[in-house]
Amino acid sequence: MYRDPEISDDIRQSMVAWRRDIHAHPETAFEEHRTANVVAQALTLMGLPVHRGLAVTGVVATLRNGDGPSIALRADLDALNMQELGGGNKPHISTCQGKMHGCGHDGHTAMLLGAAAHLARHKPFKGTVHFVFQPGEENEGGGRVMVDEGLFEQFPADAVYGMHNFPGMPRGQFGIRVGTMTAYLDTFEITVTGKGSHGAMPETGIDSIVVASQLVNALQTIVSRRTGATQSAVVSVTQIHGGDTWNVIPETVVLRGTVRTLDAAIQDKTEAAMRQICEGVGQTHGARVELNYMRGYPGVVNTPAETAAAVAAAASLVGEAQVHTDIPPAMGSEDFAFMLQKRPGAYIAIGAGEGDNDPPVHNPYYDFNDNILPLGAAYWVALVQQQLPAD
Ligand SMILES: [Zn+2]
Ligand SMILES: [Zn+2]
């Protein structure tokens, strides 16, 4: 077990109260107005100057203590469009139909507020800390919007750090790796245009359904035949739309899907292969095949020095043996990546599991584990103390 982090009782209680209040009132991308109010009010009560409005509902507070380096610590504010289940033992269950804090961003926000409260009270550092609360992590890229709207110009930071709870990792442990932590997320839409005809006379048309079918199979060879066995890529066609009735071969078929990779070079190669396959299959059949390849979240890529800083902070709390420094990258994605494209930094996983049956994030029975609030806040405090030493 780990040394109990030195976060005072009143801050621990505040973190639980913030977390449950935010959990009960989930808000999704760029509509986190109430949540942003809760955060801004708490930070103002701590005596910190608060900036609002980056990416609509973003909140940034700055704590300065003399001259020194400056770092940004980031939490996410948003909930998911999903229905929460399992109300009996959750007094703070979502009061908003169809919305839920199913990813623990309520807890991330509470932990960063707790760290801000501790740091504002004791100021055990020299330099500047920016507390960044970003909207719209799920799907909408609020992190990108904050960066585009000038986050790091208005709040200069030498490095930026993020954290996510992992229910699959036991409480009291941390996980991280240098390099790619989460996947590059892309989506695509392929429009196949053939020549519509009678279902009984395919020879008078160009069958878009047959072309689309061959495309689905050919796309699978990108991973199986063109990507090395030790490399990683996923190409999934998740939608096929075409045809309205029994005896008409449709003029067009639309395919949609997603691509995940762990490396920018493989991402480029996968997109190029898709273009080649679309063009080639179309040409073979005399159909027009258009590919709209849309790049989404890039990978979260941890830089070496900042990863070492994150490991040192975590190890000072739980011991080196409890900090896994080479966890496998996740095929999920995370828009903290946009901040890491602008500044060096590191994203760490904090274990939140109590047993074998903890619901995973994005599960309707999931609930952030309040038992990790003090450790999460203590991680931020340790990181600031170590990276912005007081003397
Ligand atoms: Zn999520
Ligand atoms: Zn999340």
CSV table of N, CA and C in Angstrom, one decimal, residues 25-180:
chain,number,residue,atom,x,y,z
A,25,HIS,N,-24.7,16.4,-12.4
A,25,HIS,CA,-25.2,17.4,-13.4
A,25,HIS,C,-24.3,17.3,-14.6
A,26,PRO,N,-24.3,16.2,-15.3
A,26,PRO,CA,-23.4,16.0,-16.4
A,26,PRO,C,-23.7,17.0,-17.6
A,27,GLU,N,-22.7,17.5,-18.3
A,27,GLU,CA,-22.9,18.3,-19.4
A,27,GLU,C,-21.9,17.9,-20.5
A,28,THR,N,-22.3,18.0,-21.8
A,28,THR,CA,-21.5,17.5,-22.9
A,28,THR,C,-20.9,18.7,-23.6
A,29,ALA,N,-20.1,18.3,-24.6
A,29,ALA,CA,-19.2,19.2,-25.3
A,29,ALA,C,-19.6,20.6,-25.5
A,30,PHE,N,-18.9,21.6,-25.0
A,30,PHE,CA,-19.1,23.0,-25.2
A,30,PHE,C,-20.4,23.5,-24.5
A,31,GLU,N,-21.0,22.7,-23.8
A,31,GLU,CA,-22.2,23.1,-23.0
A,31,GLU,C,-22.0,22.9,-21.5
A,32,GLU,N,-20.7,22.9,-21.1
A,32,GLU,CA,-20.4,22.6,-19.7
A,32,GLU,C,-20.5,23.9,-18.9
A,33,HIS,N,-21.6,24.6,-19.0
A,33,HIS,CA,-21.7,26.0,-18.4
A,33,HIS,C,-21.8,25.9,-16.9
A,34,ARG,N,-22.6,25.0,-16.4
A,34,ARG,CA,-22.8,24.8,-14.9
A,34,ARG,C,-21.5,24.3,-14.4
A,35,THR,N,-20.9,23.3,-15.0
A,35,THR,CA,-19.6,22.7,-14.5
A,35,THR,C,-18.6,23.8,-14.5
A,36,ALA,N,-18.5,24.6,-15.5
A,36,ALA,CA,-17.5,25.6,-15.6
A,36,ALA,C,-17.7,26.6,-14.4
A,37,ASN,N,-19.0,26.9,-14.1
A,37,ASN,CA,-19.3,27.8,-13.0
A,37,ASN,C,-18.8,27.2,-11.7
A,38,VAL,N,-19.0,25.9,-11.5
A,38,VAL,CA,-18.6,25.3,-10.2
A,38,VAL,C,-17.1,25.4,-10.1
A,39,VAL,N,-16.4,25.1,-11.2
A,39,VAL,CA,-14.9,25.1,-11.2
A,39,VAL,C,-14.4,26.6,-11.0
A,40,ALA,N,-15.0,27.5,-11.7
A,40,ALA,CA,-14.5,28.9,-11.6
A,40,ALA,C,-14.8,29.4,-10.2
A,41,GLN,N,-15.9,29.1,-9.6
A,41,GLN,CA,-16.2,29.6,-8.3
A,41,GLN,C,-15.2,29.0,-7.2
A,42,ALA,N,-15.0,27.7,-7.4
A,42,ALA,CA,-14.0,27.1,-6.4
A,42,ALA,C,-12.6,27.7,-6.6
A,43,LEU,N,-12.2,28.0,-7.8
A,43,LEU,CA,-10.8,28.6,-8.0
A,43,LEU,C,-10.8,30.0,-7.5
A,44,THR,N,-11.9,30.7,-7.7
A,44,THR,CA,-12.0,32.1,-7.2
A,44,THR,C,-11.9,32.2,-5.7
A,45,LEU,N,-12.6,31.2,-5.0
A,45,LEU,CA,-12.5,31.1,-3.5
A,45,LEU,C,-11.1,30.8,-3.0
A,46,MET,N,-10.3,30.1,-3.9
A,46,MET,CA,-8.9,29.9,-3.5
A,46,MET,C,-8.0,31.1,-3.7
A,47,GLY,N,-8.6,32.1,-4.3
A,47,GLY,CA,-7.9,33.4,-4.5
A,47,GLY,C,-7.1,33.4,-5.8
A,48,LEU,N,-7.5,32.5,-6.8
A,48,LEU,CA,-6.7,32.5,-8.1
A,48,LEU,C,-7.5,33.3,-9.1
A,49,PRO,N,-6.7,34.0,-9.9
A,49,PRO,CA,-7.3,34.7,-11.1
A,49,PRO,C,-7.8,33.7,-12.1
A,50,VAL,N,-9.1,33.8,-12.5
A,50,VAL,CA,-9.7,32.8,-13.4
A,50,VAL,C,-10.0,33.4,-14.8
A,51,HIS,N,-9.6,32.7,-15.8
A,51,HIS,CA,-9.9,33.1,-17.2
A,51,HIS,C,-11.0,32.1,-17.7
A,52,ARG,N,-12.0,32.7,-18.3
A,52,ARG,CA,-13.1,31.8,-18.9
A,52,ARG,C,-13.3,32.1,-20.4
A,53,GLY,N,-13.8,31.1,-21.1
A,53,GLY,CA,-14.3,31.4,-22.4
A,53,GLY,C,-13.4,30.8,-23.5
A,54,LEU,N,-12.2,30.2,-23.3
A,54,LEU,CA,-11.5,29.5,-24.3
A,54,LEU,C,-12.3,28.3,-24.6
A,55,ALA,N,-12.5,28.0,-25.9
A,55,ALA,CA,-13.4,26.9,-26.4
A,55,ALA,C,-14.7,27.0,-25.7
A,56,VAL,N,-15.3,28.1,-25.6
A,56,VAL,CA,-16.6,28.4,-25.0
A,56,VAL,C,-16.6,28.2,-23.5
A,57,THR,N,-16.4,27.0,-23.0
A,57,THR,CA,-16.6,26.7,-21.6
A,57,THR,C,-15.3,26.4,-20.9
A,58,GLY,N,-14.2,26.6,-21.5
A,58,GLY,CA,-12.9,26.3,-20.9
A,58,GLY,C,-12.6,27.2,-19.7
A,59,VAL,N,-11.9,26.7,-18.7
A,59,VAL,CA,-11.6,27.5,-17.5
A,59,VAL,C,-10.1,27.4,-17.3
A,60,VAL,N,-9.4,28.5,-17.1
A,60,VAL,CA,-7.9,28.4,-16.8
A,60,VAL,C,-7.7,29.3,-15.6
A,61,ALA,N,-7.0,28.8,-14.6
A,61,ALA,CA,-6.6,29.6,-13.5
A,61,ALA,C,-5.1,29.5,-13.3
A,62,THR,N,-4.5,30.6,-12.9
A,62,THR,CA,-3.0,30.7,-12.8
A,62,THR,C,-2.6,30.9,-11.4
A,63,LEU,N,-1.6,30.2,-10.9
A,63,LEU,CA,-1.0,30.4,-9.6
A,63,LEU,C,0.4,30.7,-9.7
A,64,ARG,N,0.8,31.9,-9.4
A,64,ARG,CA,2.2,32.3,-9.5
A,64,ARG,C,2.9,32.4,-8.1
A,65,ASN,N,4.1,32.0,-8.0
A,65,ASN,CA,4.8,32.1,-6.8
A,65,ASN,C,6.3,32.4,-7.1
A,66,GLY,N,6.6,33.7,-7.4
A,66,GLY,CA,8.0,34.0,-7.7
A,66,GLY,C,8.4,33.6,-9.1
A,67,ASP,N,9.7,33.7,-9.4
A,67,ASP,CA,10.2,33.3,-10.7
A,67,ASP,C,10.6,31.9,-10.7
A,68,GLY,N,10.3,31.3,-11.9
A,68,GLY,CA,10.6,29.9,-12.0
A,68,GLY,C,10.0,29.3,-13.3
A,69,PRO,N,10.1,28.1,-13.5
A,69,PRO,CA,9.5,27.5,-14.7
A,69,PRO,C,8.0,27.6,-14.6
A,70,SER,N,7.3,27.3,-15.8
A,70,SER,CA,5.9,27.3,-15.7
A,70,SER,C,5.3,26.0,-16.3
A,71,ILE,N,4.3,25.4,-15.7
A,71,ILE,CA,3.7,24.2,-16.3
A,71,ILE,C,2.2,24.3,-16.3
A,72,ALA,N,1.6,23.6,-17.2
A,72,ALA,CA,0.2,23.5,-17.3
A,72,ALA,C,-0.3,22.1,-16.9
A,73,LEU,N,-1.3,22.1,-16.1
A,73,LEU,CA,-1.9,20.8,-15.6
A,73,LEU,C,-3.4,20.8,-16.2
A,74,ARG,N,-3.7,19.7,-16.8
A,74,ARG,CA,-5.0,19.7,-17.6
A,74,ARG,C,-6.0,18.6,-17.1
A,75,ALA,N,-7.2,19.1,-16.9
A,75,ALA,CA,-8.3,18.1,-16.6
A,75,ALA,C,-9.4,18.4,-17.7
A,76,ASP,N,-10.3,17.4,-17.8
A,76,ASP,CA,-11.4,17.5,-18.8
A,76,ASP,C,-12.8,17.6,-18.1
A,77,LEU,N,-13.7,18.4,-18.6
A,77,LEU,CA,-14.9,18.8,-17.9
A,77,LEU,C,-16.2,18.0,-18.4
A,78,ASP,N,-16.1,17.3,-19.6
A,78,ASP,CA,-17.3,16.9,-20.2
A,78,ASP,C,-17.8,15.5,-19.9
A,79,ALA,N,-19.1,15.3,-20.1
A,79,ALA,CA,-19.7,14.0,-19.9
A,79,ALA,C,-20.0,13.4,-21.2
A,80,LEU,N,-20.7,12.2,-21.2
A,80,LEU,CA,-21.0,11.5,-22.4
A,80,LEU,C,-22.5,11.5,-22.7
A,81,ASN,N,-22.9,11.3,-23.9
A,81,ASN,CA,-24.3,11.1,-24.3
A,81,ASN,C,-24.7,9.7,-24.1
A,82,MET,N,-24.9,9.3,-22.9
A,82,MET,CA,-25.3,7.9,-22.6
A,82,MET,C,-26.2,7.9,-21.3
A,83,GLN,N,-27.0,6.9,-21.1
A,83,GLN,CA,-27.9,6.9,-20.0
A,83,GLN,C,-27.2,6.1,-18.8
A,84,GLU,N,-27.1,6.8,-17.7
A,84,GLU,CA,-26.5,6.1,-16.5
A,84,GLU,C,-27.5,5.1,-15.9
A,85,LEU,N,-27.0,3.9,-15.4
A,85,LEU,CA,-27.8,2.9,-14.8
A,85,LEU,C,-27.2,2.6,-13.4
A,86,GLY,N,-28.0,1.9,-12.6
A,86,GLY,CA,-27.5,1.4,-11.3
A,86,GLY,C,-27.6,2.5,-10.2
A,87,GLY,N,-28.8,3.1,-10.2
A,87,GLY,CA,-29.0,4.2,-9.3
A,87,GLY,C,-29.0,3.9,-7.8
A,88,GLY,N,-29.5,2.7,-7.4
A,88,GLY,CA,-29.7,2.4,-6.0
A,88,GLY,C,-28.6,2.8,-5.1
A,89,ASN,N,-27.3,2.5,-5.4
A,89,ASN,CA,-26.2,2.8,-4.5
A,89,ASN,C,-25.5,4.1,-5.0
A,90,LYS,N,-26.1,4.9,-5.8
A,90,LYS,CA,-25.4,6.1,-6.3
A,90,LYS,C,-26.3,7.3,-6.0
A,91,PRO,N,-26.2,7.9,-4.8
A,91,PRO,CA,-27.0,9.0,-4.5
A,91,PRO,C,-26.8,10.2,-5.4
A,92,HIS,N,-25.6,10.2,-6.1
A,92,HIS,CA,-25.3,11.4,-6.9
A,92,HIS,C,-25.5,11.0,-8.4
A,93,ILE,N,-26.4,10.0,-8.7
A,93,ILE,CA,-26.7,9.6,-10.1
A,93,ILE,C,-27.1,10.8,-10.9
A,94,SER,N,-26.8,10.7,-12.2
A,94,SER,CA,-27.1,11.7,-13.2
A,94,SER,C,-28.6,12.2,-13.1
A,95,THR,N,-28.8,13.5,-13.0
A,95,THR,CA,-30.1,14.1,-13.0
A,95,THR,C,-30.5,14.5,-14.4
A,96,CYS,N,-29.7,14.2,-15.4
A,96,CYS,CA,-29.9,14.6,-16.7
A,96,CYS,C,-30.1,13.4,-17.6
A,97,GLN,N,-31.3,13.2,-18.1
A,97,GLN,CA,-31.7,12.1,-19.0
A,97,GLN,C,-30.7,12.0,-20.2
A,98,GLY,N,-30.1,10.8,-20.4
A,98,GLY,CA,-29.3,10.6,-21.6
A,98,GLY,C,-27.9,11.2,-21.5
A,99,LYS,N,-27.5,11.7,-20.3
A,99,LYS,CA,-26.1,12.2,-20.2
A,99,LYS,C,-25.5,11.6,-18.9
A,100,MET,N,-24.2,11.4,-19.0
A,100,MET,CA,-23.6,10.7,-17.8
A,100,MET,C,-22.1,11.0,-17.8
A,101,HIS,N,-21.6,11.1,-16.6
A,101,HIS,CA,-20.1,11.2,-16.5
A,101,HIS,C,-19.6,9.7,-16.5
A,102,GLY,N,-19.5,9.1,-17.7
A,102,GLY,CA,-19.1,7.7,-17.8
A,102,GLY,C,-17.6,7.5,-18.1
A,103,CYS,N,-16.9,8.6,-18.0
A,103,CYS,CA,-15.4,8.5,-18.3
A,103,CYS,C,-14.6,9.0,-17.1
A,104,GLY,N,-15.3,9.5,-16.1
A,104,GLY,CA,-14.6,10.0,-14.9
A,104,GLY,C,-14.0,11.4,-15.0
A,105,HIS,N,-14.5,12.2,-16.0
A,105,HIS,CA,-13.9,13.5,-16.1
A,105,HIS,C,-14.4,14.4,-14.9
A,106,ASP,N,-15.5,14.0,-14.2
A,106,ASP,CA,-15.9,14.6,-13.0
A,106,ASP,C,-14.8,14.4,-11.9
A,107,GLY,N,-14.2,13.2,-11.9
A,107,GLY,CA,-13.1,13.0,-10.9
A,107,GLY,C,-11.8,13.7,-11.3
A,108,HIS,N,-11.5,13.7,-12.6
A,108,HIS,CA,-10.3,14.5,-13.1
A,108,HIS,C,-10.4,15.9,-12.7
A,109,THR,N,-11.6,16.5,-12.9
A,109,THR,CA,-11.8,17.9,-12.5
A,109,THR,C,-11.6,18.1,-11.0
A,110,ALA,N,-12.2,17.2,-10.2
A,110,ALA,CA,-12.1,17.4,-8.7
A,110,ALA,C,-10.7,17.2,-8.3
A,111,MET,N,-9.9,16.3,-8.9
A,111,MET,CA,-8.5,16.1,-8.4
A,111,MET,C,-7.7,17.3,-8.7
A,112,LEU,N,-7.9,17.9,-9.9
A,112,LEU,CA,-7.1,19.1,-10.2
A,112,LEU,C,-7.5,20.3,-9.4
A,113,LEU,N,-8.8,20.4,-9.0
A,113,LEU,CA,-9.3,21.4,-8.1
A,113,LEU,C,-8.6,21.2,-6.7
A,114,GLY,N,-8.6,20.0,-6.3
A,114,GLY,CA,-8.0,19.6,-5.0
A,114,GLY,C,-6.5,20.0,-5.0
A,115,ALA,N,-5.8,19.8,-6.1
A,115,ALA,CA,-4.4,20.1,-6.2
A,115,ALA,C,-4.3,21.6,-6.1
A,116,ALA,N,-5.1,22.4,-6.8
A,116,ALA,CA,-5.1,23.8,-6.8
A,116,ALA,C,-5.3,24.4,-5.4
A,117,ALA,N,-6.2,23.8,-4.7
A,117,ALA,CA,-6.5,24.2,-3.3
A,117,ALA,C,-5.3,24.0,-2.4
A,118,HIS,N,-4.6,22.9,-2.6
A,118,HIS,CA,-3.5,22.6,-1.7
A,118,HIS,C,-2.3,23.5,-2.1
A,119,LEU,N,-2.1,23.7,-3.4
A,119,LEU,CA,-0.9,24.5,-3.9
A,119,LEU,C,-1.2,26.0,-3.5
A,120,ALA,N,-2.4,26.4,-3.6
A,120,ALA,CA,-2.7,27.8,-3.3
A,120,ALA,C,-2.5,28.1,-1.9
A,121,ARG,N,-2.8,27.1,-1.0
A,121,ARG,CA,-2.7,27.3,0.4
A,121,ARG,C,-1.3,27.3,0.9
A,122,HIS,N,-0.5,26.3,0.4
A,122,HIS,CA,0.9,26.1,0.9
A,122,HIS,C,2.0,26.7,0.0
A,123,LYS,N,1.7,26.9,-1.3
A,123,LYS,CA,2.7,27.4,-2.2
A,123,LYS,C,4.1,26.7,-2.1
A,124,PRO,N,4.2,25.5,-2.2
A,124,PRO,CA,5.5,24.8,-2.0
A,124,PRO,C,6.3,24.7,-3.2
A,125,PHE,N,6.4,25.8,-4.0
A,125,PHE,CA,7.1,25.8,-5.3
A,125,PHE,C,7.5,27.2,-5.7
A,126,LYS,N,8.3,27.3,-6.7
A,126,LYS,CA,8.7,28.6,-7.3
A,126,LYS,C,8.4,28.6,-8.8
A,127,GLY,N,7.5,29.4,-9.2
A,127,GLY,CA,7.2,29.4,-10.7
A,127,GLY,C,5.8,29.6,-10.9
A,128,THR,N,5.3,29.2,-12.0
A,128,THR,CA,3.9,29.4,-12.4
A,128,THR,C,3.2,28.1,-12.7
A,129,VAL,N,2.0,27.9,-12.2
A,129,VAL,CA,1.2,26.7,-12.5
A,129,VAL,C,-0.1,27.2,-13.2
A,130,HIS,N,-0.4,26.7,-14.3
A,130,HIS,CA,-1.7,26.9,-15.0
A,130,HIS,C,-2.6,25.7,-14.8
A,131,PHE,N,-3.8,25.9,-14.3
A,131,PHE,CA,-4.7,24.8,-14.1
A,131,PHE,C,-5.7,24.9,-15.3
A,132,VAL,N,-5.7,24.0,-16.2
A,132,VAL,CA,-6.5,24.0,-17.4
A,132,VAL,C,-7.6,23.0,-17.4
A,133,PHE,N,-8.9,23.6,-17.4
A,133,PHE,CA,-10.1,22.7,-17.5
A,133,PHE,C,-10.7,22.8,-18.8
A,134,GLN,N,-10.6,21.7,-19.6
A,134,GLN,CA,-11.0,21.8,-21.0
A,134,GLN,C,-12.4,21.2,-21.2
A,135,PRO,N,-13.2,21.7,-22.1
A,135,PRO,CA,-14.4,21.1,-22.5
A,135,PRO,C,-14.3,20.1,-23.6
A,136,GLY,N,-15.3,19.3,-23.8
A,136,GLY,CA,-15.4,18.6,-25.1
A,136,GLY,C,-14.3,17.6,-25.4
A,137,GLU,N,-13.9,16.8,-24.4
A,137,GLU,CA,-12.8,15.8,-24.7
A,137,GLU,C,-13.4,14.7,-25.6
A,138,GLU,N,-14.6,14.3,-25.3
A,138,GLU,CA,-15.2,13.1,-26.0
A,138,GLU,C,-15.7,13.6,-27.4
A,139,ASN,N,-15.1,13.1,-28.4
A,139,ASN,CA,-15.5,13.3,-29.8
A,139,ASN,C,-15.3,14.7,-30.4
A,140,GLU,N,-15.4,15.8,-29.6
A,140,GLU,CA,-15.4,17.1,-30.1
A,140,GLU,C,-14.1,17.9,-30.2
A,141,GLY,N,-13.1,17.3,-29.6
A,141,GLY,CA,-11.8,18.0,-29.7
A,141,GLY,C,-11.7,19.3,-29.0
A,142,GLY,N,-12.2,19.5,-27.8
A,142,GLY,CA,-12.1,20.7,-27.1
A,142,GLY,C,-10.7,21.1,-26.8
A,143,GLY,N,-9.8,20.1,-26.6
A,143,GLY,CA,-8.4,20.4,-26.4
A,143,GLY,C,-7.8,21.2,-27.6
A,144,ARG,N,-8.2,20.7,-28.8
A,144,ARG,CA,-7.7,21.4,-30.1
A,144,ARG,C,-8.2,22.8,-30.1
A,145,VAL,N,-9.5,23.0,-29.8
A,145,VAL,CA,-10.1,24.3,-29.9
A,145,VAL,C,-9.4,25.3,-28.9
A,146,MET,N,-9.1,24.8,-27.7
A,146,MET,CA,-8.4,25.7,-26.7
A,146,MET,C,-7.0,26.0,-27.3
A,147,VAL,N,-6.3,25.1,-27.8
A,147,VAL,CA,-5.0,25.3,-28.4
A,147,VAL,C,-5.1,26.3,-29.6
A,148,ASP,N,-6.1,26.1,-30.5
A,148,ASP,CA,-6.3,27.0,-31.6
A,148,ASP,C,-6.6,28.4,-31.2
A,149,GLU,N,-7.4,28.5,-30.0
A,149,GLU,CA,-7.8,29.9,-29.6
A,149,GLU,C,-6.7,30.5,-28.7
A,150,GLY,N,-5.5,29.9,-28.6
A,150,GLY,CA,-4.4,30.6,-28.0
A,150,GLY,C,-4.1,30.2,-26.6
A,151,LEU,N,-4.4,29.0,-26.2
A,151,LEU,CA,-4.1,28.6,-24.8
A,151,LEU,C,-2.7,28.9,-24.4
A,152,PHE,N,-1.7,28.4,-25.2
A,152,PHE,CA,-0.3,28.5,-24.8
A,152,PHE,C,0.3,29.9,-25.1
A,153,GLU,N,-0.4,30.7,-25.9
A,153,GLU,CA,0.1,32.1,-26.1
A,153,GLU,C,-0.4,32.9,-24.8
A,154,GLN,N,-1.6,32.6,-24.4
A,154,GLN,CA,-2.1,33.4,-23.2
A,154,GLN,C,-1.5,32.9,-21.9
A,155,PHE,N,-1.3,31.6,-21.9
A,155,PHE,CA,-0.8,30.9,-20.7
A,155,PHE,C,0.5,30.1,-21.0
A,156,PRO,N,1.6,30.8,-21.2
A,156,PRO,CA,2.8,30.1,-21.6
A,156,PRO,C,3.2,29.0,-20.6
A,157,ALA,N,3.5,27.9,-21.1
A,157,ALA,CA,3.9,26.8,-20.2
A,157,ALA,C,5.1,26.0,-20.9
A,158,ASP,N,6.1,25.7,-20.1
A,158,ASP,CA,7.2,24.9,-20.6
A,158,ASP,C,6.8,23.5,-20.9
A,159,ALA,N,5.8,23.0,-20.1
A,159,ALA,CA,5.4,21.6,-20.3
A,159,ALA,C,3.9,21.5,-19.9
A,160,VAL,N,3.2,20.4,-20.4
A,160,VAL,CA,1.8,20.2,-20.1
A,160,VAL,C,1.6,18.8,-19.7
A,161,TYR,N,0.8,18.6,-18.7
A,161,TYR,CA,0.6,17.2,-18.1
A,161,TYR,C,-0.9,16.9,-18.1
A,162,GLY,N,-1.2,15.6,-18.3
A,162,GLY,CA,-2.6,15.2,-18.2
A,162,GLY,C,-2.7,13.8,-17.5
A,163,MET,N,-3.9,13.5,-17.1
A,163,MET,CA,-4.0,12.2,-16.3
A,163,MET,C,-5.4,11.7,-16.6
A,164,HIS,N,-5.5,10.3,-16.6
A,164,HIS,CA,-6.8,9.7,-16.8
A,164,HIS,C,-6.9,8.5,-15.8
A,165,ASN,N,-8.1,8.3,-15.3
A,165,ASN,CA,-8.3,7.2,-14.4
A,165,ASN,C,-8.5,5.9,-15.3
A,166,PHE,N,-7.9,4.8,-14.8
A,166,PHE,CA,-8.0,3.5,-15.4
A,166,PHE,C,-8.6,2.5,-14.4
A,167,PRO,N,-9.9,2.2,-14.6
A,167,PRO,CA,-10.5,1.2,-13.6
A,167,PRO,C,-9.9,-0.2,-13.8
A,168,GLY,N,-9.3,-0.5,-14.9
A,168,GLY,CA,-8.7,-1.8,-15.1
A,168,GLY,C,-7.3,-1.9,-14.4
A,169,MET,N,-6.8,-0.9,-13.8
A,169,MET,CA,-5.5,-0.9,-13.1
A,169,MET,C,-5.8,-0.7,-11.6
A,170,PRO,N,-5.2,-1.5,-10.7
A,170,PRO,CA,-5.6,-1.4,-9.3
A,170,PRO,C,-5.3,0.0,-8.7
A,171,ARG,N,-6.1,0.4,-7.8
A,171,ARG,CA,-5.9,1.7,-7.1
A,171,ARG,C,-4.5,1.6,-6.4
A,172,GLY,N,-3.8,2.7,-6.4
A,172,GLY,CA,-2.4,2.7,-5.8
A,172,GLY,C,-1.3,2.5,-6.8
A,173,GLN,N,-1.7,2.3,-8.1
A,173,GLN,CA,-0.7,2.1,-9.2
A,173,GLN,C,-0.9,3.2,-10.2
A,174,PHE,N,0.2,3.4,-11.0
A,174,PHE,CA,0.2,4.4,-12.1
A,174,PHE,C,0.7,3.6,-13.3
A,175,GLY,N,0.4,4.1,-14.5
A,175,GLY,CA,0.9,3.5,-15.7
A,175,GLY,C,1.2,4.6,-16.7
A,176,ILE,N,2.3,4.4,-17.5
A,176,ILE,CA,2.7,5.4,-18.4
A,176,ILE,C,3.7,4.8,-19.4
A,177,ARG,N,4.0,5.4,-20.5
A,177,ARG,CA,5.1,5.0,-21.4
A,177,ARG,C,5.6,6.2,-22.1
A,178,VAL,N,6.9,6.1,-22.5
A,178,VAL,CA,7.4,7.2,-23.4
A,178,VAL,C,6.9,6.9,-24.8
A,179,GLY,N,6.6,7.9,-25.6
A,179,GLY,CA,6.0,7.7,-26.9
A,179,GLY,C,4.5,7.6,-26.9
A,180,THR,N,4.0,6.8,-27.8
A,180,THR,CA,2.5,6.8,-28.1
A,180,THR,C,1.8,6.1,-26.9
